[in-house]
Coordinates of C-alpha atoms in Angstrom, one line a residue:
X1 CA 95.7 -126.7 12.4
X2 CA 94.0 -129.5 10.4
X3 CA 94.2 -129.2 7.1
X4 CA 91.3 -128.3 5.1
X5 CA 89.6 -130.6 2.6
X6 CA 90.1 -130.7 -1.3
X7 CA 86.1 -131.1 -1.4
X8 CA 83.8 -128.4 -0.3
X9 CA 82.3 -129.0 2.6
X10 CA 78.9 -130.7 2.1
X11 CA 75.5 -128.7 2.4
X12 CA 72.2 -130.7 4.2
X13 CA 68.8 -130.9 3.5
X14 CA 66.1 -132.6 5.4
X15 CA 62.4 -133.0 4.8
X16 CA 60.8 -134.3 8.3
X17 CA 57.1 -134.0 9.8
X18 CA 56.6 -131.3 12.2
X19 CA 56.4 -134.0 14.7
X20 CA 57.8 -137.8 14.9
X21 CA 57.4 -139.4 17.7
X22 CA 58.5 -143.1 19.0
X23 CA 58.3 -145.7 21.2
X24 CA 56.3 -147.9 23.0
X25 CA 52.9 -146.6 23.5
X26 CA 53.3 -143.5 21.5
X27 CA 49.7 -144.9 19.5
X28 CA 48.3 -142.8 22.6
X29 CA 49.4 -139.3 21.4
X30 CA 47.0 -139.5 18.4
X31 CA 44.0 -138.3 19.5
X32 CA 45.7 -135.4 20.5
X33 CA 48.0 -135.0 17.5
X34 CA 44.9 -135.7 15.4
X35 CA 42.6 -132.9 16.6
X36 CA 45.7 -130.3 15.9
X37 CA 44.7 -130.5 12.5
X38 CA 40.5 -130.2 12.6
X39 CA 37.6 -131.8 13.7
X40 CA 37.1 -134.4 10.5
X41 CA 39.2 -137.2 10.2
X42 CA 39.2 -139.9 7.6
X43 CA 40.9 -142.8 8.8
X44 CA 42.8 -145.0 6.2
X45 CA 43.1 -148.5 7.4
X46 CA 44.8 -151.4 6.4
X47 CA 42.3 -153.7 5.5
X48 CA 43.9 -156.7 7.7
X49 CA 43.3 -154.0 11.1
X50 CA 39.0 -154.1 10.3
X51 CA 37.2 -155.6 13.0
X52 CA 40.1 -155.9 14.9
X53 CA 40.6 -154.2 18.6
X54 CA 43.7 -152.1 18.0
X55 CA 41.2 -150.3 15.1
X56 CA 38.2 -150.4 17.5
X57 CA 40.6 -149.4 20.1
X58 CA 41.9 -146.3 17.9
X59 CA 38.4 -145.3 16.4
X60 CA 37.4 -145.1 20.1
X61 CA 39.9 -143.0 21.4
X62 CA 39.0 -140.7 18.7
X63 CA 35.4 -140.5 19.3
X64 CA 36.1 -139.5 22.9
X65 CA 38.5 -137.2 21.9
X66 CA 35.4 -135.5 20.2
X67 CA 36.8 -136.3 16.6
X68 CA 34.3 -136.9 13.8
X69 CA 36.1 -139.9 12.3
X70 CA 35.1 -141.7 9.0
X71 CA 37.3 -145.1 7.9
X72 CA 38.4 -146.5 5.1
X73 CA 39.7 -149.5 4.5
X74 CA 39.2 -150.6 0.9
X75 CA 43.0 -150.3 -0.2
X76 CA 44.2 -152.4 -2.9
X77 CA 47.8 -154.4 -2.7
X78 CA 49.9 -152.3 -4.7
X79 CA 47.7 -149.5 -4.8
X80 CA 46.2 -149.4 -8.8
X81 CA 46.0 -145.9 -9.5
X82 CA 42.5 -145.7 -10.6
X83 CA 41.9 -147.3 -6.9
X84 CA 42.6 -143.9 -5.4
X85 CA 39.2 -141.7 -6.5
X86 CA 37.0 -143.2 -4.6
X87 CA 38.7 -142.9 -1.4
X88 CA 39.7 -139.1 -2.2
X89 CA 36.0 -138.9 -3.0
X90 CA 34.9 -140.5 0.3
X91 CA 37.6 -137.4 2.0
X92 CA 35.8 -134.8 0.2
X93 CA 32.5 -135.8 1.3
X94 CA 33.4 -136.2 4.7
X95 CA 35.2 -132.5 4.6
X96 CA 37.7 -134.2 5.8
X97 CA 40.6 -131.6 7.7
X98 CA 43.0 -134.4 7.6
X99 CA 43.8 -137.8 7.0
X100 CA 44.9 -140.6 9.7
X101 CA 46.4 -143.4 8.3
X102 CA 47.6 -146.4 9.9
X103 CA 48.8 -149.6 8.3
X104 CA 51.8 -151.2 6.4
X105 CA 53.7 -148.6 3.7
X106 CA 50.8 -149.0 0.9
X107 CA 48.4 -147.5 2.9
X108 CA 50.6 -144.9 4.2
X109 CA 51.5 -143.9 0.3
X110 CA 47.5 -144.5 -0.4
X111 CA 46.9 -141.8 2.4
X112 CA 49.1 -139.5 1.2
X113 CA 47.9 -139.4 -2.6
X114 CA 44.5 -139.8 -1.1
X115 CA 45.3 -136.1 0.3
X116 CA 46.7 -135.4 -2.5
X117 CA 43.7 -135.6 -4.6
X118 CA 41.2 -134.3 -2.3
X119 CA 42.7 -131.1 -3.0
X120 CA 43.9 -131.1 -6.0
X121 CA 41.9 -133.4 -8.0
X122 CA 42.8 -135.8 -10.7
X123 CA 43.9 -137.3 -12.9
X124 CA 46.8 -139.0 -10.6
X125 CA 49.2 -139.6 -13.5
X126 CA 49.5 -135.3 -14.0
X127 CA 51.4 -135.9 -10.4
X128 CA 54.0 -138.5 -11.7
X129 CA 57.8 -138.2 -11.3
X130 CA 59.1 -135.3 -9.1
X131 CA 58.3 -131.7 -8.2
X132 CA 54.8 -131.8 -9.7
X133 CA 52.1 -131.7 -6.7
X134 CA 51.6 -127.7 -7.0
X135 CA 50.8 -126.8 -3.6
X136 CA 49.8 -128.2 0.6
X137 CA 47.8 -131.6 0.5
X138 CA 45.5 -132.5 3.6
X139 CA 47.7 -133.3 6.5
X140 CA 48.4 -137.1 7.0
X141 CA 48.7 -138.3 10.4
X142 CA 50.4 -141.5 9.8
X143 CA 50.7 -144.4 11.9
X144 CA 53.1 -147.7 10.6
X145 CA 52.2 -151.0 11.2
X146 CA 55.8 -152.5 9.8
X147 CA 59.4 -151.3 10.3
X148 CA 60.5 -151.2 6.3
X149 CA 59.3 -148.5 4.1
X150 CA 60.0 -145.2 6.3
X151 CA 56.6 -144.2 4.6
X152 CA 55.8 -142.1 7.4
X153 CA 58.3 -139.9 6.9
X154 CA 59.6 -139.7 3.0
X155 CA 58.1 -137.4 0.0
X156 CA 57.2 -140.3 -2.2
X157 CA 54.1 -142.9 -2.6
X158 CA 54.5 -145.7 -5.0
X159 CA 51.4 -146.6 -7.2
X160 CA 51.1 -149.2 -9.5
X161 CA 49.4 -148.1 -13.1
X162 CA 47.7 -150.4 -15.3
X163 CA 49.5 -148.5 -18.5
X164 CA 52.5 -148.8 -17.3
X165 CA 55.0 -151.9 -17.2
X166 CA 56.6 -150.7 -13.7
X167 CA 55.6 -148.9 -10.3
X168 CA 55.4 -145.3 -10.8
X169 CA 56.2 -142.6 -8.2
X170 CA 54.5 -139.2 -6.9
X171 CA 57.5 -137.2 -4.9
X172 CA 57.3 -134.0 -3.3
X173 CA 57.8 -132.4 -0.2
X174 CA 54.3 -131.8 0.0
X175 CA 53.9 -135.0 0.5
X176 CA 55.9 -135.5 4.0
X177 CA 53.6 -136.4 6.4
X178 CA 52.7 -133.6 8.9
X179 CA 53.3 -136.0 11.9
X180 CA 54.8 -139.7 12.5
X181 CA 53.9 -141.9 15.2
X182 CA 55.8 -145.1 15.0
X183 CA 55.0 -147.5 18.0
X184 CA 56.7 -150.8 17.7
X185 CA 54.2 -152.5 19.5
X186 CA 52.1 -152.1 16.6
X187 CA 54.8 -154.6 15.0
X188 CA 54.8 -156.9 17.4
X189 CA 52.1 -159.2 15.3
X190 CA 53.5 -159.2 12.0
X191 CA 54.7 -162.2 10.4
X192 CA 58.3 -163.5 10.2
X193 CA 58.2 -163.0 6.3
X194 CA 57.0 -159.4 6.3
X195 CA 59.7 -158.1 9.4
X196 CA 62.1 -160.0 7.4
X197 CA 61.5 -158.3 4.3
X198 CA 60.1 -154.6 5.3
X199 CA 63.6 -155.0 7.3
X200 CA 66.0 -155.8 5.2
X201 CA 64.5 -153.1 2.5
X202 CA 65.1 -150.4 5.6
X203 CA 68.6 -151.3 5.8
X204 CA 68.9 -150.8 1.6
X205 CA 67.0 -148.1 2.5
X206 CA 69.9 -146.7 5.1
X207 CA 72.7 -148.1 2.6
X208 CA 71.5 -146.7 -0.4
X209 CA 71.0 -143.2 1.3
X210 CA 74.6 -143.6 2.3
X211 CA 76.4 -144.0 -0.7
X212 CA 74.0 -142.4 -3.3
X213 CA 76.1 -139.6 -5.1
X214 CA 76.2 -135.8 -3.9
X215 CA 73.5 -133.8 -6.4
X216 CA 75.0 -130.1 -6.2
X217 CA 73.0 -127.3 -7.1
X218 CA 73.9 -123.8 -7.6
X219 CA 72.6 -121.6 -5.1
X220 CA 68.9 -120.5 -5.7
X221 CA 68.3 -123.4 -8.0
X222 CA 65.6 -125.5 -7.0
X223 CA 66.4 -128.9 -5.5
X224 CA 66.0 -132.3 -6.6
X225 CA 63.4 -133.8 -3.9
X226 CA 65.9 -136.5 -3.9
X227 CA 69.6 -134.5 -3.5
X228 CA 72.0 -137.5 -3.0
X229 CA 73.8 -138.0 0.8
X230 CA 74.4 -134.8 2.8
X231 CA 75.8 -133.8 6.0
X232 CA 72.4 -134.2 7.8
X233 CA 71.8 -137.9 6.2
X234 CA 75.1 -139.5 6.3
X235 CA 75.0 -140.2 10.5
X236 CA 71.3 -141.0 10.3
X237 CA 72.2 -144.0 7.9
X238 CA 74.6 -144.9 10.1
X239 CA 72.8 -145.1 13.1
X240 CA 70.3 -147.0 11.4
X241 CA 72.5 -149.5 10.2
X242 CA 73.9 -150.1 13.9
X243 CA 70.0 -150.7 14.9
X244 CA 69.3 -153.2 11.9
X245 CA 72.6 -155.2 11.6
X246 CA 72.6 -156.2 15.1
X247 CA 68.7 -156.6 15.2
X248 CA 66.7 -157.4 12.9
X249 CA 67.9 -161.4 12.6
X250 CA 66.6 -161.5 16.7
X251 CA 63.7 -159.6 15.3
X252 CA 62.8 -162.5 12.6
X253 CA 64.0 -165.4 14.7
X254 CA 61.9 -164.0 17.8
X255 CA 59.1 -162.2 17.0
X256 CA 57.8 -161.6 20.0
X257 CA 60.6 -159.9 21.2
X258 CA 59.8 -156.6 22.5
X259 CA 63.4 -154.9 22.5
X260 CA 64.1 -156.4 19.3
X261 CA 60.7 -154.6 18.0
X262 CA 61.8 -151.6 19.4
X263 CA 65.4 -151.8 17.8
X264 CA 64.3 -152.3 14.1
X265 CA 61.2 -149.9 14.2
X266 CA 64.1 -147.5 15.3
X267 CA 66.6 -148.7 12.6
X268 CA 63.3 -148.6 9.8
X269 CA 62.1 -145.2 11.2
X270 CA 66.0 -143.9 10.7
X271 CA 66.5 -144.9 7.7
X272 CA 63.4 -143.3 6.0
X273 CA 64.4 -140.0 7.4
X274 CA 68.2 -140.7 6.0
X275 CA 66.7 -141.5 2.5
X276 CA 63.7 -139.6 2.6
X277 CA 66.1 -136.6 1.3
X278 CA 68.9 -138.5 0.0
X279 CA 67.0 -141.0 -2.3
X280 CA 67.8 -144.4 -3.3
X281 CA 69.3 -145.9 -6.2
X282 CA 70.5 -149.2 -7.7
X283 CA 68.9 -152.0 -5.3
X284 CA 65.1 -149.7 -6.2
X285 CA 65.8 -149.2 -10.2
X286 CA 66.5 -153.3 -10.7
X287 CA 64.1 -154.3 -8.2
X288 CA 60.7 -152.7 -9.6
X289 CA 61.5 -154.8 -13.0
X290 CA 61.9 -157.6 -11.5
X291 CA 59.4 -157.2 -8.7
X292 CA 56.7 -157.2 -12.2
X293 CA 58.1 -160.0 -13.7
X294 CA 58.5 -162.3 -10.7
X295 CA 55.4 -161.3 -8.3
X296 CA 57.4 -160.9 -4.9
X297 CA 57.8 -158.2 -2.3
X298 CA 59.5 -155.3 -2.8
X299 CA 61.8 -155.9 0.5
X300 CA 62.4 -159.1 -0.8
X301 CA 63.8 -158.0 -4.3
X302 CA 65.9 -154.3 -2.7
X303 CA 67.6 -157.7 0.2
X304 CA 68.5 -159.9 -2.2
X305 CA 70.2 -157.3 -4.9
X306 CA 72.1 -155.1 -2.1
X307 CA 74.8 -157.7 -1.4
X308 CA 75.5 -157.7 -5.6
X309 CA 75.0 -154.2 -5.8
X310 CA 77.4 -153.1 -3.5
X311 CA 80.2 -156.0 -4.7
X312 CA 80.0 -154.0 -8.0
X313 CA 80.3 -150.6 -6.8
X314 CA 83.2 -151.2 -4.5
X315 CA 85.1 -151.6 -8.0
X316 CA 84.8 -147.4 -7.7
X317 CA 87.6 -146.6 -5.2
X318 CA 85.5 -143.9 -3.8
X319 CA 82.4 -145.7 -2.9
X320 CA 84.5 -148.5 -1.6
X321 CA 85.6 -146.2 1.1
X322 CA 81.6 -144.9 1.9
X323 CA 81.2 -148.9 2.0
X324 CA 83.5 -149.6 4.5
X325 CA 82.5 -146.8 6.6
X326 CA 78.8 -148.3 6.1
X327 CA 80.0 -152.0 7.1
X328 CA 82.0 -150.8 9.9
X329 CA 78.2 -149.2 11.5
X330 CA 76.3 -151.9 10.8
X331 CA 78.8 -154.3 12.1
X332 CA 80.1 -152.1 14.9
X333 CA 83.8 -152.9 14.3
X334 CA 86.0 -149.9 14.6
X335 CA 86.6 -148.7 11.4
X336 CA 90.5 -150.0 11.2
X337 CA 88.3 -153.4 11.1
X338 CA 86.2 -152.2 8.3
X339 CA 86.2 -153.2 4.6
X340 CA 84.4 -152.8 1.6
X341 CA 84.5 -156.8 1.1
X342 CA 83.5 -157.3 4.6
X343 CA 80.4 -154.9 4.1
X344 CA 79.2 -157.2 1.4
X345 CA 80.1 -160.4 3.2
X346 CA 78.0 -158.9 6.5
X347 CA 75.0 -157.9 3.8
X348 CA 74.9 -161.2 2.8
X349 CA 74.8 -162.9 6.0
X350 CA 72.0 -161.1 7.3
X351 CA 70.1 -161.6 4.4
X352 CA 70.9 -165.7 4.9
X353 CA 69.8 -165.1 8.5
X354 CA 66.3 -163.7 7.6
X355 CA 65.4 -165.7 5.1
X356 CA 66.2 -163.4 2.3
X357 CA 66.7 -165.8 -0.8
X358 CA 70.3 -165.4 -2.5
X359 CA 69.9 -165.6 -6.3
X360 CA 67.7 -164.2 -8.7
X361 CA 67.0 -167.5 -10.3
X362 CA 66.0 -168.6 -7.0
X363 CA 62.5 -166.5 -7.0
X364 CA 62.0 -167.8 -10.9
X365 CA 63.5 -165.6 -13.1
X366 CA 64.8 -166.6 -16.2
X367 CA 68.3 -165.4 -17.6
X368 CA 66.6 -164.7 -20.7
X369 CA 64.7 -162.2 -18.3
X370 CA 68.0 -160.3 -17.4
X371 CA 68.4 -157.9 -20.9
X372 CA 64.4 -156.8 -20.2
X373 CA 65.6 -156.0 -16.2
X374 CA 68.7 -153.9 -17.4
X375 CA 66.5 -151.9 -20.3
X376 CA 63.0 -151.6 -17.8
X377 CA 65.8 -150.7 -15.0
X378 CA 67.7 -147.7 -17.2
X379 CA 64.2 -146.0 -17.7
X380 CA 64.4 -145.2 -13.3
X381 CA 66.1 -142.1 -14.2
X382 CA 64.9 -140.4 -10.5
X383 CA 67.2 -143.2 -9.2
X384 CA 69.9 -143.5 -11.4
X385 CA 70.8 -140.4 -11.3
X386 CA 71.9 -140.6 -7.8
X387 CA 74.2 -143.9 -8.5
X388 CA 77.5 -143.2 -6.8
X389 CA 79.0 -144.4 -10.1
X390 CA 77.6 -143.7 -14.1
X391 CA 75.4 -146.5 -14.6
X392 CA 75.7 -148.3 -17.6
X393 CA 73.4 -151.2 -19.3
X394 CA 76.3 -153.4 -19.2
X395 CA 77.5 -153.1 -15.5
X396 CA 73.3 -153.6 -14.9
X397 CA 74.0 -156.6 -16.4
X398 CA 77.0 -157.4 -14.3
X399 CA 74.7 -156.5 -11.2
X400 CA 71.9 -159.2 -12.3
X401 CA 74.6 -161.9 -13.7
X402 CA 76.0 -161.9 -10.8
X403 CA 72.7 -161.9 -8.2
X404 CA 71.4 -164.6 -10.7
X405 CA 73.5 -167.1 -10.2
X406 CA 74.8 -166.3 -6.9
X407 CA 78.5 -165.2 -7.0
X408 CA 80.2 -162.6 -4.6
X409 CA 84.0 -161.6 -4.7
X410 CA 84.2 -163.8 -7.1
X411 CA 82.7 -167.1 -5.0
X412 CA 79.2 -168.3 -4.6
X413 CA 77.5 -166.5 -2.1
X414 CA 75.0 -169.5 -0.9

């Protein structure tokens, strides 16, 4: 008989739509999924899709389908708070029964706050942090337009707030989407920059859901929306990370191609349902500082940090071990193969492959910038506190030190 572990064993928790459904084509189930949920629709669009066929294409289907469909497309890049009552306003005056977004993950968070404050109300800020959305929203139908964020499937939107120095978050389980539809055709027109880095933040999505520590809560307590990896989570990441390691560089390099579409919607859609309930942690607490200060994509900031993250945190023996496990999926090299080191060697080549820059210093920030990071970084408490290790100011420090002037194991990385 095997011997049994010193560790309990793990509990699971997912938070999932009532329906996801992928693959090529799948765009065509939304009439139907649509009308499940009432006549009125108010249709959130991306504002690149107006006037273009795949809307007129969609807004048609629905008419036909006998759907009562208003759209709106006046969403903001980074979605200022105050941006969000007019649109919640345009819901209620439609008596909207649900809300069909389709678009990039901004307008996926806008539709779900949107939702949110059609039936609930404002102001949005009372909804901040975690837990605090007191009851159903509308039900989103949503529809990505990018393989990154896992939007359509996680508890969170990210807003932007004029009073506030970083992005702040709405997360609740109200807030999962009541069905996904994730079509990698719809990806097949996105630029290289944004598949690079909506990609490479789905696979810090996947690792970051992988090692994030175990939150365990007596029984009856309520949970954290975020809990940390599980047993449910753990093989999701993986999986995710065999998509995106192998596919996402083809994806970049050859944009038209339709398998490598197919892999990294897969690997993106994965990995929001893997950190959807497990959370995320160090990559997403440095990254919103310095995504403020610096003015570049989110994607772009979570890429470059992982491989310097994850050098750091194989200092803790135990996370070394969830690292090589990680490495060893999104390599696919048996696990006798697999390192710690060679995880954050194989990070940092896909992120070379894609484009991803390599140093902080690279995308202009200053090293008088760094102490500002660390502080604005230790206020992400949601994310911290699901670090595999006790994060301190100074090993933040190390973290940015390190991704600011390029060094890995010790030797430049670039």
């Amino acid at each position: 008989m095997p011997e049994q572990p010193e560790q309990p064993d793990p509990p699971g928790t997912l938070r999932l739509p009532a329906r996801v459904h992928f693959g090529h084509g799948t765009r065509r189930l939304l009439p139907g999924i649509t009308a499940l949920h009432g006549r009125r629709v108010l249709l959130v669009a991306d504002p690149f899709l107006a006037g273009t066929p795949l809307l007129g294409d969609l807004t048609g289907s629905l008419a036909r389908a006998g759907l009562d469909v208003r759209t709106y497309s006046d969403i903001t890049p980074e979605l200022p708070a105050g941006t969000l009552d007019a649109a919640a306003e345009a819901a209620r005056e439609h008596r909207a029964h649900s809300v069909l977004a389709i678009g990039g993950g901004s307008t996926l968070d806008a539709a779900k706050l949107i939702a949110l404050l059609c039936v609930h109300g404002g102001p949005l800020d009372q909804y901040y942090g975690e837990n605090r959305v007191p009851g159903p929203v509308l039900p989103v139908v949503a529809v990505p337009t990018t393989a990154g964020t896992g939007s359509e499937v996680t508890p969170v939107a990210v807003v932007s707030d004029p009073a506030r120095e970083l992005k702040v978050g709405v997360s609740s389980p109200f807030l999962v989407p009541a069905a996904a539809v994730v079509d990698p055709g719809l990806t097949l027109g996105a630029p290289r920059d944004v598949t690079a880095f909506s990609g490479i933040d789905a696979l810090v999505h996947a690792a970051e859901s992988y090692t994030a520590r175990a939150l365990h809560t007596d029984a009856g307590a309520d949970l954290p929306v975020f809990t940390g990896h599980n047993a449910l989570t753990e093989p999701v990441a993986l999986r995710a990370a065999q998509h995106l390691g192998a596919w996402l560089p083809v994806a970049v390099r050859e944009p038209s191609h339709r398998h490598a579409r197919h892999q990294v919607a897969l690997g993106a859609l994965l990995a929001g349902v893997s950190f959807g309930s497990a959370g995320t942690h160090l990559c997403h607490a440095l990254q919103y500082p310095i995504g403020a200060l610096t003015g570049t994509p989110h994607g772009l900031g979570t890429g470059l940090l992982l491989p310097y993250v994850l050098d750091t945190l194989r200092e803790d023996p135990g996370t070394a071990v969830r690292i090589a496990s990680f490495g060893a999926a999104l390599e696919d090299v048996p696990a006798s193969d697999a390192s710690a080191a060679r995880t954050v060697a194989a990070a940092a080549g896909i992120n070379r492959a894609v484009g991803v820059p390599a140093t902080l210093s690279g995308i202009g920030l200053t090293r008088a910038q760094l102490p500002r990071v660390a502080d604005l970084a230790l206020t992400a408490t949601r994310l911290l506190s699901i670090a595999p290790v006790e994060p301190t100011r100074d090993m933040l420090l190390g973290i940015l030190d390190r991704a600011y002037t390029g060094i890995l194991d010790g030797r430049r990385a670039a």
